[in-house]
Short mmCIF file of C-alpha atoms in Angstrom, two decimals:
data_model
loop_
_atom_site.label_atom_id
_atom_site.label_comp_id
_atom_site.label_asym_id
_atom_site.label_seq_id
_atom_site.Cartn_x
_atom_site.Cartn_y
_atom_site.Cartn_z
CA MET Y 5 59.53 4.55 154.87
CA SER Y 6 57.87 1.72 152.92
CA VAL Y 7 54.62 3.66 152.56
CA LEU Y 8 56.42 6.78 151.38
CA LEU Y 9 58.51 4.79 148.88
CA SER Y 10 55.41 3.04 147.49
CA LEU Y 11 53.56 6.36 147.35
CA THR Y 12 56.42 8.12 145.60
CA LYS Y 13 56.65 5.41 142.94
CA PHE Y 14 53.07 5.63 141.78
CA LEU Y 15 52.85 9.40 142.23
CA LEU Y 16 55.81 9.93 139.95
CA ILE Y 17 53.93 7.95 137.33
CA ALA Y 18 50.76 9.94 137.96
CA SER Y 19 52.55 13.27 137.91
CA THR Y 20 54.11 12.59 134.51
CA ALA Y 21 50.65 11.89 133.12
CA THR Y 22 49.07 14.98 134.62
CA ILE Y 23 48.36 17.75 132.13
CA LEU Y 24 48.30 21.25 133.54
CA SER Y 25 44.98 23.07 133.59
CA LEU Y 26 43.98 24.74 130.34
CA CYS Y 27 43.24 28.03 132.06
CA TYR Y 28 44.27 29.97 135.12
CA LEU Y 29 41.58 31.48 137.26
CA TYR Y 30 41.58 35.10 138.24
CA MET Y 31 39.95 34.51 141.60
CA LYS Y 32 38.25 37.88 141.90
CA THR Y 33 36.83 38.10 138.37
CA GLY Y 34 35.84 34.49 137.79
CA LYS Y 35 37.46 34.61 134.33
CA CYS Y 36 40.07 32.36 132.79
CA THR Y 37 42.67 32.77 130.09
CA SER Y 38 41.63 29.91 127.80
CA PRO Y 39 38.52 29.18 125.70
CA PRO Y 40 35.90 26.76 127.00
CA LEU Y 41 36.82 23.12 127.17
CA GLN Y 42 35.30 21.18 124.30
CA ARG Y 43 36.55 17.64 124.90
CA ALA Y 44 34.66 15.43 127.31
CA TYR Y 45 36.57 13.21 129.72
CA ASN Y 46 36.86 9.61 128.61
CA PRO Y 47 37.28 7.65 131.83
CA MET Y 48 40.15 5.19 132.00
CA PRO Y 49 40.27 2.27 134.42
CA ASN Y 50 42.79 1.94 137.21
CA ILE Y 51 45.59 -0.36 136.17
CA THR Y 52 47.37 -2.62 138.62
CA ARG Y 53 50.38 -4.85 138.12
CA GLN Y 54 49.36 -8.32 137.07
CA PRO Y 55 51.66 -10.97 138.58
CA THR Y 56 53.41 -13.18 136.08
CA SER Y 57 55.19 -16.45 136.65
CA CYS Y 58 58.99 -16.37 136.68
CA SER Y 59 60.88 -19.30 135.22
CA CYS Y 60 63.78 -21.15 136.77
CA PRO Y 61 66.77 -21.44 134.41
CA SER Y 62 68.50 -24.77 133.97
CA SER Y 63 71.42 -23.54 136.07
CA GLY Y 64 69.15 -22.30 138.88
CA ILE Y 65 68.14 -24.06 142.09
CA ASP Y 66 64.55 -25.29 142.10
CA LEU Y 67 63.62 -24.70 145.74
CA THR Y 68 60.47 -26.81 145.51
CA LYS Y 69 62.76 -29.86 145.57
CA TYR Y 70 63.68 -29.04 149.16
CA VAL Y 71 60.10 -29.15 150.41
CA ASN Y 72 58.73 -32.29 152.06
CA LYS Y 73 56.80 -33.97 149.25
CA ASP Y 74 54.22 -35.51 151.56
CA LYS Y 75 53.39 -32.11 153.04
CA PHE Y 76 53.95 -30.01 149.93
CA SER Y 77 50.33 -28.88 149.48
CA ASP Y 78 49.91 -27.98 153.15
CA ILE Y 79 53.19 -26.06 153.22
CA VAL Y 80 52.34 -24.11 150.06
CA LYS Y 81 48.91 -23.29 151.49
CA ARG Y 82 50.44 -22.16 154.78
CA ARG Y 83 53.02 -20.06 152.95
CA ALA Y 84 50.25 -18.36 150.96
CA GLU Y 85 48.37 -17.55 154.16
CA VAL Y 86 51.46 -16.11 155.82
CA PHE Y 87 52.26 -14.10 152.67
CA GLU Y 88 48.75 -12.66 152.62
CA GLN Y 89 49.17 -11.52 156.22
CA ASP Y 90 52.52 -9.99 155.35
CA GLN Y 91 50.96 -8.07 152.45
CA ILE Y 92 48.23 -6.74 154.72
CA ARG Y 93 50.98 -5.27 156.90
CA LYS Y 94 52.85 -3.71 154.00
CA LYS Y 95 50.38 -2.82 151.26
CA THR Y 96 47.81 -0.05 151.34
CA ILE Y 97 45.35 1.49 148.94
CA LEU Y 98 48.18 3.84 148.00
CA ASN Y 99 49.76 1.03 145.98
CA GLU Y 100 46.98 1.38 143.40
CA LEU Y 101 48.10 2.93 140.13
CA LEU Y 102 46.20 6.11 139.27
CA LEU Y 103 46.06 7.80 135.87
CA ALA Y 104 45.46 11.55 135.70
CA PRO Y 105 42.65 12.44 133.26
CA PRO Y 106 43.63 14.48 130.17
CA HIS Y 107 42.40 18.07 129.79
CA SER Y 108 40.98 18.15 133.30
CA PRO Y 109 39.83 21.44 134.86
CA LEU Y 110 40.33 19.97 138.33
CA GLN Y 111 43.24 20.98 140.52
CA TYR Y 112 44.20 18.73 143.42
CA PRO Y 113 47.29 17.56 145.31
CA ILE Y 114 49.09 14.69 143.61
CA GLN Y 115 51.46 14.09 146.51
CA GLY Y 116 52.38 15.38 149.94
CA PHE Y 117 48.98 15.45 151.68
CA ILE Y 118 49.59 13.61 154.96
CA VAL Y 119 47.35 13.36 158.00
CA SER Y 120 47.86 11.63 161.34
CA PRO Y 121 45.49 8.80 162.31
CA LEU Y 122 42.14 10.14 163.61
CA LYS Y 123 43.31 13.71 162.92
CA LYS Y 124 42.08 16.39 160.51
CA GLY Y 125 43.86 18.38 157.83
CA ILE Y 126 42.88 20.87 155.12
CA ILE Y 127 43.27 19.36 151.64
CA PRO Y 128 45.68 21.74 149.88
CA GLY Y 129 45.18 23.11 146.39
CA LEU Y 130 41.58 22.02 145.69
CA SER Y 131 39.98 24.16 142.98
CA VAL Y 132 38.15 24.09 139.64
CA HIS Y 133 39.47 25.96 136.59
CA THR Y 134 36.76 26.38 134.00
CA VAL Y 135 34.63 28.98 132.21
CA GLN Y 136 31.87 31.02 133.81
CA LYS Y 137 28.55 29.30 134.40
CA GLN Y 138 25.38 30.05 136.32
CA ASN Y 139 25.86 27.16 138.74
CA TYR Y 140 28.67 24.87 139.80
CA LYS Y 141 28.60 21.60 141.71
CA VAL Y 142 31.41 19.29 142.79
CA THR Y 143 31.39 16.05 144.75
CA LEU Y 144 34.15 14.52 146.85
CA SER Y 145 34.08 11.06 148.40
CA VAL Y 146 36.41 8.95 150.54
CA SER Y 147 36.34 5.54 152.22
CA SER Y 148 38.50 5.68 155.36
CA GLY Y 149 37.60 9.11 156.67
CA VAL Y 150 35.13 11.97 156.50
CA LEU Y 151 35.05 15.32 154.70
CA ALA Y 152 33.90 18.74 155.83
CA VAL Y 153 34.06 22.41 154.90
CA GLU Y 154 35.69 24.37 157.70
CA ARG Y 155 34.14 27.63 158.94
CA LEU Y 156 30.88 26.75 157.20
CA GLN Y 157 28.37 29.61 156.86
CA GLU Y 158 24.55 29.35 156.69
CA LYS Y 159 24.55 30.60 153.11
CA ASP Y 160 26.99 27.91 151.95
CA GLN Y 161 25.39 25.15 149.89
CA VAL Y 162 27.05 22.04 151.31
CA GLU Y 163 25.61 18.56 151.73
CA GLY Y 164 27.23 15.68 153.61
CA GLN Y 165 29.15 17.77 156.13
CA GLY Y 166 31.25 15.39 158.26
CA GLU Y 167 30.41 12.38 156.08
CA LYS Y 168 32.16 10.25 153.48
CA VAL Y 169 30.47 12.00 150.53
CA LEU Y 170 30.55 15.79 150.35
CA SER Y 171 28.68 17.88 147.73
CA ILE Y 172 29.39 21.57 147.24
CA SER Y 173 27.30 23.94 145.09
CA ALA Y 174 27.94 27.61 144.27
CA SER Y 175 26.69 30.28 141.88
CA SER Y 176 30.16 31.64 141.12
CA LEU Y 177 33.53 30.08 140.50
CA TYR Y 178 35.08 32.32 143.11
CA SER Y 179 32.64 31.06 145.78
CA LEU Y 180 33.13 27.44 144.72
CA ASN Y 181 36.91 27.66 145.00
CA ASP Y 182 36.63 29.50 148.29
CA LEU Y 183 34.67 26.55 149.69
CA LEU Y 184 37.04 24.01 148.14
CA GLY Y 185 39.93 25.81 149.79
CA ARG Y 186 38.37 24.99 153.18
CA VAL Y 187 37.66 21.28 152.64
CA SER Y 188 39.19 19.09 155.32
CA TYR Y 189 39.80 15.37 155.55
CA ARG Y 190 39.70 13.53 158.88
CA SER Y 191 40.92 9.98 159.31
CA THR Y 192 38.40 7.77 161.12
CA VAL Y 193 40.29 4.46 161.04
CA TYR Y 194 43.33 4.09 163.25
CA SER Y 195 46.32 2.76 161.36
CA ILE Y 196 49.92 3.86 161.64
CA LYS Y 197 50.71 3.40 157.92
CA SER Y 198 47.82 3.43 155.47
CA GLY Y 199 45.99 5.80 153.15
CA ASP Y 200 42.79 6.78 151.41
CA LEU Y 201 41.74 7.87 147.95
CA VAL Y 202 39.69 11.00 147.37
CA HIS Y 203 37.34 10.92 144.36
CA PHE Y 204 36.87 14.47 143.07
CA THR Y 205 34.05 14.96 140.52
CA PHE Y 206 32.85 17.99 138.52
CA GLU Y 207 30.41 17.46 135.63
CA GLN Y 208 31.95 14.72 133.42
CA TYR Y 209 35.39 15.15 134.94
CA LYS Y 210 36.70 12.88 137.65
CA ALA Y 211 40.03 12.81 139.46
CA ILE Y 212 41.38 10.54 142.16
CA PHE Y 213 44.17 11.58 144.49
CA PRO Y 214 45.76 10.04 147.59
CA VAL Y 215 45.76 10.87 151.27
CA VAL Y 216 48.63 9.43 153.28
CA ILE Y 217 47.56 8.41 156.79
CA ARG Y 218 50.69 8.05 158.83
CA GLN Y 219 51.55 8.16 162.50
CA PRO Y 220 54.49 10.54 162.90
CA THR Y 221 57.56 8.75 164.19
CA VAL Y 222 59.80 9.92 166.99
CA PRO Y 223 63.37 10.40 165.73
CA VAL Y 224 66.00 8.07 167.13
CA LEU Y 225 69.28 9.94 166.74
CA TYR Y 226 72.85 9.02 167.51
CA GLU Y 227 75.27 11.72 168.60
CA LEU Y 228 78.25 11.20 166.34
CA GLY Y 229 80.97 12.34 168.71
CA GLU Y 230 84.29 13.91 167.89
CA ASP Y 231 86.57 10.88 167.67
CA ILE Y 232 86.42 7.47 166.07
CA LYS Y 233 85.86 5.58 169.33
CA SER Y 234 82.64 7.51 169.94
CA GLN Y 235 81.52 6.94 166.34
CA VAL Y 236 82.29 3.28 165.62
CA THR Y 237 82.33 -0.04 167.48
CA VAL Y 238 84.25 -2.98 166.00
CA THR Y 239 82.21 -6.21 166.07
CA THR Y 240 83.11 -9.80 165.30
CA LYS Y 241 81.97 -13.36 165.92
CA THR Y 242 84.44 -16.08 166.88
CA PHE Y 243 84.28 -19.85 167.14
CA LEU Y 244 87.25 -22.09 167.99
CA ARG Y 245 89.72 -19.56 166.57
CA TYR Y 246 91.36 -17.84 169.55
CA PRO Y 247 94.79 -17.40 167.90
CA GLU Y 248 93.10 -15.65 164.99
CA VAL Y 249 90.83 -13.41 167.03
CA ASN Y 250 93.70 -12.44 169.37
CA TYR Y 251 95.82 -11.46 166.39
CA LEU Y 252 92.89 -9.45 164.99
CA VAL Y 253 92.62 -7.57 168.30
CA LYS Y 254 96.37 -6.94 168.31
CA THR Y 255 96.25 -5.32 164.86
CA ILE Y 256 93.17 -3.26 165.75
CA ARG Y 257 95.03 -1.87 168.76
CA GLN Y 258 97.99 -1.03 166.55
CA PHE Y 259 95.87 1.52 164.69
CA TYR Y 260 92.96 2.22 167.09
CA GLU Y 261 94.10 1.83 170.67
CA ASP Y 262 90.86 2.99 172.34
CA ILE Y 263 88.07 1.81 170.04
CA LYS Y 264 85.57 -0.62 171.60
CA ILE Y 265 85.63 -4.21 170.37
CA ILE Y 266 82.62 -6.51 170.83
CA ILE Y 267 83.15 -10.25 170.43
CA ALA Y 268 80.33 -12.79 170.28
CA ASP Y 269 81.80 -16.18 171.19
CA ASP Y 270 80.08 -19.57 170.91
CA SER Y 271 83.22 -21.71 171.21
CA LEU Y 272 82.96 -25.14 172.82
CA ASN Y 273 85.56 -24.34 175.50
CA PRO Y 274 85.46 -20.56 176.01
CA GLN Y 275 88.64 -18.61 176.60
CA LYS Y 276 88.99 -15.02 177.68
CA VAL Y 277 90.22 -12.52 175.08
CA ASN Y 278 92.26 -10.07 177.10
CA GLY Y 279 92.59 -6.36 176.51
CA ASP Y 280 91.12 -2.99 177.36
CA ASN Y 281 87.71 -1.91 176.10
CA ILE Y 282 86.80 -5.40 174.92
CA GLU Y 283 83.33 -6.83 175.55
CA GLN Y 284 83.28 -10.59 175.04
CA TYR Y 285 79.86 -12.25 175.18
CA PHE Y 286 79.81 -16.01 175.70
CA MET Y 287 76.98 -17.88 174.02
CA PRO Y 288 75.78 -21.47 174.30
CA PRO Y 289 78.16 -23.65 172.25
CA ALA Y 290 77.85 -23.67 168.44
CA GLN Y 291 74.85 -21.36 168.25
CA GLY Y 292 76.02 -20.20 164.88
CA TRP Y 293 77.15 -17.36 162.70
CA PHE Y 294 74.01 -15.22 162.48
CA ALA Y 295 73.02 -15.66 166.12
CA GLY Y 296 76.43 -14.30 167.05
CA ARG Y 297 76.08 -11.38 164.69
CA ASN Y 298 72.73 -10.48 166.25
CA LEU Y 299 74.23 -10.62 169.73
CA ALA Y 300 77.23 -8.47 168.84
CA VAL Y 301 75.21 -5.80 167.03
CA SER Y 302 72.61 -5.73 169.83
CA GLN Y 303 75.26 -4.41 172.22
CA VAL Y 304 76.53 -1.57 170.01
CA THR Y 305 75.90 1.93 171.40
CA THR Y 306 77.58 3.95 168.65
CA LYS Y 307 76.01 5.26 165.45
CA TYR Y 308 78.05 2.85 163.35
CA PHE Y 309 79.57 -0.59 163.76
CA LEU Y 310 82.38 -2.12 161.75
CA TRP Y 311 81.92 -5.80 160.98
CA VAL Y 312 85.06 -7.94 160.56
CA ASP Y 313 85.63 -11.69 160.50
CA ASP Y 314 87.73 -13.07 163.35
CA ASP Y 315 90.52 -14.10 160.95
CA PHE Y 316 91.02 -10.67 159.39
CA TYR Y 317 93.72 -8.21 160.42
CA PHE Y 318 94.06 -4.44 160.15
CA THR Y 319 96.65 -2.71 157.96
CA GLU Y 320 97.52 0.85 157.04
CA ARG Y 321 94.67 0.67 154.49
CA THR Y 322 92.09 0.08 157.22
CA LYS Y 323 90.90 3.66 157.43
CA ILE Y 324 87.66 3.52 159.41
CA GLU Y 325 87.53 7.33 159.34
CA ARG Y 326 87.12 7.18 155.56
CA PHE Y 327 84.09 4.92 155.92
CA VAL Y 328 82.54 7.35 158.40
CA GLU Y 329 83.27 10.26 156.09
CA ILE Y 330 81.52 8.50 153.21
CA MET Y 331 78.49 7.60 155.32
CA GLU Y 332 78.17 11.11 156.71
CA SER Y 333 78.42 12.65 153.25
CA LYS Y 334 75.76 10.28 151.89
CA PRO Y 335 73.12 9.91 154.64
CA GLU Y 336 71.02 7.58 152.46
CA LEU Y 337 73.68 4.86 152.72
CA ASP Y 338 73.20 2.09 155.27
CA VAL Y 339 76.23 -0.09 154.55
CA VAL Y 340 79.62 0.66 153.00
CA ALA Y 341 82.17 -2.11 152.45
CA GLY Y 342 85.83 -2.25 151.57
CA SER Y 343 88.23 -4.85 150.23
CA VAL Y 344 89.83 -7.87 151.86
CA GLY Y 345 93.30 -8.29 150.46
CA GLU Y 346 92.98 -7.99 146.70
CA TYR Y 347 89.30 -8.86 146.72
CA ALA Y 348 86.45 -6.36 146.68
CA ASN Y 349 83.59 -8.75 146.23
CA SER Y 350 80.08 -7.42 145.77
CA PHE Y 351 76.91 -8.57 144.08
CA THR Y 352 73.55 -7.37 142.85
CA LEU Y 353 70.24 -9.14 143.40
CA ILE Y 354 67.65 -9.43 140.65
CA TYR Y 355 64.27 -10.27 142.16
CA ASP Y 356 61.10 -11.18 140.30
CA GLU Y 357 58.08 -11.41 142.62
CA GLY Y 358 56.46 -14.04 140.40
CA ASP Y 359 52.92 -15.27 140.90
CA GLU Y 360 51.24 -17.52 143.45
CA ASP Y 361 54.00 -20.13 142.95
CA GLY Y 362 56.61 -17.75 144.35
CA GLY Y 363 59.38 -15.51 143.11
CA CYS Y 364 62.81 -15.92 141.52
CA LEU Y 365 66.07 -14.46 142.77
CA THR Y 366 69.36 -14.20 140.91
CA ARG Y 367 72.65 -13.08 142.40
CA VAL Y 368 75.03 -11.48 139.93
CA LYS Y 369 78.62 -10.59 140.77
CA GLY Y 370 79.34 -6.87 140.41
CA THR Y 371 77.75 -3.50 141.16
CA TYR Y 372 74.96 -1.28 139.87
CA GLN Y 373 76.67 2.03 139.13
CA PRO Y 374 79.19 4.53 140.55
CA ILE Y 375 78.06 6.76 143.39
CA PRO Y 376 77.99 10.40 142.24
CA GLU Y 377 80.54 12.66 143.94
CA ILE Y 378 82.23 9.75 145.76
CA PRO Y 379 85.11 8.48 143.59
CA ASN Y 380 85.74 4.73 143.37
CA CYS Y 381 82.55 3.83 145.24
CA TYR Y 382 79.69 1.82 143.78
CA TYR Y 383 76.14 0.82 144.67
CA ALA Y 384 75.51 -2.90 145.21
CA SER Y 385 73.01 -5.25 146.86
CA GLY Y 386 75.48 -7.17 148.99
CA VAL Y 387 79.13 -6.99 149.92
CA ILE Y 388 82.05 -8.77 151.54
CA ASN Y 389 82.38 -9.42 155.32
CA PHE Y 390 84.20 -6.15 155.96
CA PHE Y 391 81.77 -3.27 156.17
CA LEU Y 392 80.67 -0.27 158.20
CA ALA Y 393 76.93 -0.08 158.84
CA ARG Y 394 74.36 2.16 160.48
CA THR Y 395 73.52 0.37 163.70
CA ASP Y 396 69.79 1.15 163.69
CA ALA Y 397 69.35 0.22 160.01
CA VAL Y 398 70.92 -3.23 160.31
CA ARG Y 399 69.07 -3.96 163.54
CA ARG Y 400 65.79 -3.45 161.69
CA VAL Y 401 66.75 -6.17 159.18
CA GLY Y 402 68.71 -8.44 161.50
CA PHE Y 403 70.41 -11.78 160.95
CA ASP Y 404 68.30 -14.93 160.87
CA PRO Y 405 69.62 -17.21 163.66
CA LEU Y 406 68.28 -20.25 161.84
CA LEU Y 407 71.32 -19.86 159.58
CA LYS Y 408 74.13 -21.25 161.68
CA ARG Y 409 76.96 -22.12 159.31
CA VAL Y 410 75.59 -21.43 155.83
CA GLY Y 411 74.87 -17.75 155.47
CA HIS Y 412 76.21 -14.40 154.37
CA SER Y 413 74.22 -13.16 151.39
CA GLU Y 414 71.04 -13.92 153.32
CA MET Y 415 71.19 -10.74 155.40
CA PHE Y 416 71.38 -8.69 152.23
CA MET Y 417 68.54 -10.73 150.72
CA ASP Y 418 66.36 -9.92 153.73
CA GLY Y 419 67.48 -6.28 153.47
CA LEU Y 420 66.83 -5.90 149.74
CA GLY Y 421 64.90 -2.67 149.29
CA GLU Y 422 65.57 -1.71 152.93
CA LEU Y 423 69.34 -1.29 153.01
CA LEU Y 424 71.25 0.96 150.59
CA VAL Y 425 74.60 -0.73 150.15
CA ALA Y 426 77.89 0.46 148.64
CA ILE Y 427 81.43 -0.78 148.20
CA CYS Y 428 84.51 1.45 148.29
CA PRO Y 429 87.57 -0.77 147.70
CA GLU Y 430 90.10 1.93 148.64
CA VAL Y 431 89.56 1.01 152.32
CA GLY Y 432 90.79 -2.48 153.09
CA LEU Y 433 92.29 -5.03 155.42
CA ASN Y 434 93.82 -8.47 155.01
CA HIS Y 435 92.89 -12.09 155.60
CA GLN Y 436 95.05 -14.20 157.92
CA ARG Y 437 96.66 -17.26 156.43
CA ARG Y 438 94.54 -20.31 157.10
CA LYS Y 439 95.83 -22.55 159.88
CA ALA Y 440 95.19 -26.23 160.38
CA ASN Y 441 92.31 -26.65 162.84
CA PRO Y 442 90.58 -30.02 162.44
CA GLN Y 443 87.91 -29.27 165.06
CA TYR Y 444 87.00 -25.96 163.45
CA LYS Y 445 87.03 -27.48 159.98
CA LYS Y 446 84.52 -30.11 161.08
CA PHE Y 447 82.04 -27.36 162.01
CA ARG Y 448 83.01 -24.98 159.24
CA LYS Y 449 82.01 -27.35 156.46
CA PRO Y 450 78.24 -27.66 156.80
CA ALA Y 451 76.40 -30.91 156.42
CA LYS Y 452 74.13 -31.35 153.41
CA SER Y 453 71.16 -31.12 155.78
CA ASP Y 454 72.22 -27.55 156.73
CA THR Y 455 72.23 -26.49 153.09
CA ASP Y 456 68.92 -28.22 152.42
CA ASN Y 457 67.34 -26.51 155.42
CA LYS Y 458 68.60 -23.15 154.20
CA LEU Y 459 67.08 -23.69 150.76
CA TYR Y 460 63.76 -24.67 152.33
CA LEU Y 461 63.95 -21.50 154.42
CA HIS Y 462 64.26 -19.47 151.23
CA PHE Y 463 61.27 -21.31 149.79
CA PHE Y 464 59.02 -20.50 152.74
CA LYS Y 465 60.38 -17.36 154.43
CA ASN Y 466 61.44 -15.53 151.26
CA ARG Y 467 58.60 -17.00 149.15
CA LEU Y 468 61.00 -18.08 146.43
CA LYS Y 469 60.65 -20.99 144.05
CA CYS Y 470 63.99 -20.53 142.32
CA MET Y 471 67.43 -19.13 143.07
CA LYS Y 472 70.46 -18.74 140.84
CA TRP Y 473 73.81 -18.02 142.43
#
């Protein structure tokens, strides 16, 4: 997905700059409908995004303050090395910005040419559109594969067959385009997500276009089923709150008597939560919020899971079917949230990658925009703790178990650009009234060291230097 998204971004830019050929070739006559081209191609350099430093506002959190001062240089160096490795995994040559030359007689694919690693494919649409000449010659070159003309005949004037640089000559435009129509590219470097650039040259004209090298993936599909219990699993994490979680279960059963409930439990003195179709997983004591989330979601077998806090309770507004309907009607969505009581909290994340010092992240309360064709639903970056999610999508992002008692937005931070999130406040539930629980309160309120460790985690893991909440 990441390769295709990166490819689409720069190809959309390239496609808007592409000017259609000045003439259309009648393949059998070698003639075209426009006069000869008069303007020579003025080459333009490739342009790449230059990183710029982002500044931390006075109200923001300077994350560098949470780094050990004695080891600051070593930590920054190590973070840079880890970031470079991460970029090697994610970035390919396809991230390079390409500009289509003006008034070019060259036709070539600007997107959609995909080959499997170490496999061969015919490059679609290669041709030259120009006036009649006595001789024609084109050159194509690549770096991560080889080129060839398929079904090559003895009379064909081709040099570099099966090599990185291929030259084709012909005495007629028809013959030239016939040969170009049989040019193949074969990947010679095994990589499951990468690419190559083809340099296509004719006289003073030069074009560059991409080849996507991608290992086809095997679909992982979930059969939706005909009823809600085969579509959704309810998941929660509990700690020292058995009256609350038992009341939650009671209200779930009031509206959904058969739906499976998964409970991750890291209480100090575990107690059994009784009921049918309940899976309660006991963890080592006080392992934390995100570790429990990971455990609960790991055991889901349905296409979707509904996340609820252990002190919520279902009402007549808790229409899980509506969530499923929204997700099925908008397959791009990964998470859809509702409201808790009167609150439908959501936020957007504004991320600036920054330079070598790190990036800046700002969380802003609100949404991006309404979702077309789904009334009262809005796109967001993160949402409240009552949401339906695609099981496979959230598993790919996961919940960082280093965050024990200070985390919620962090899953959506890690999923920024990976998870498409929405909020639809019409679906809701309620929050139980808080009860006095001194033991729980002692754990619930994190120590300053927990918060400091979280901020350092953002500095290193998320490569941030500043956050503003």
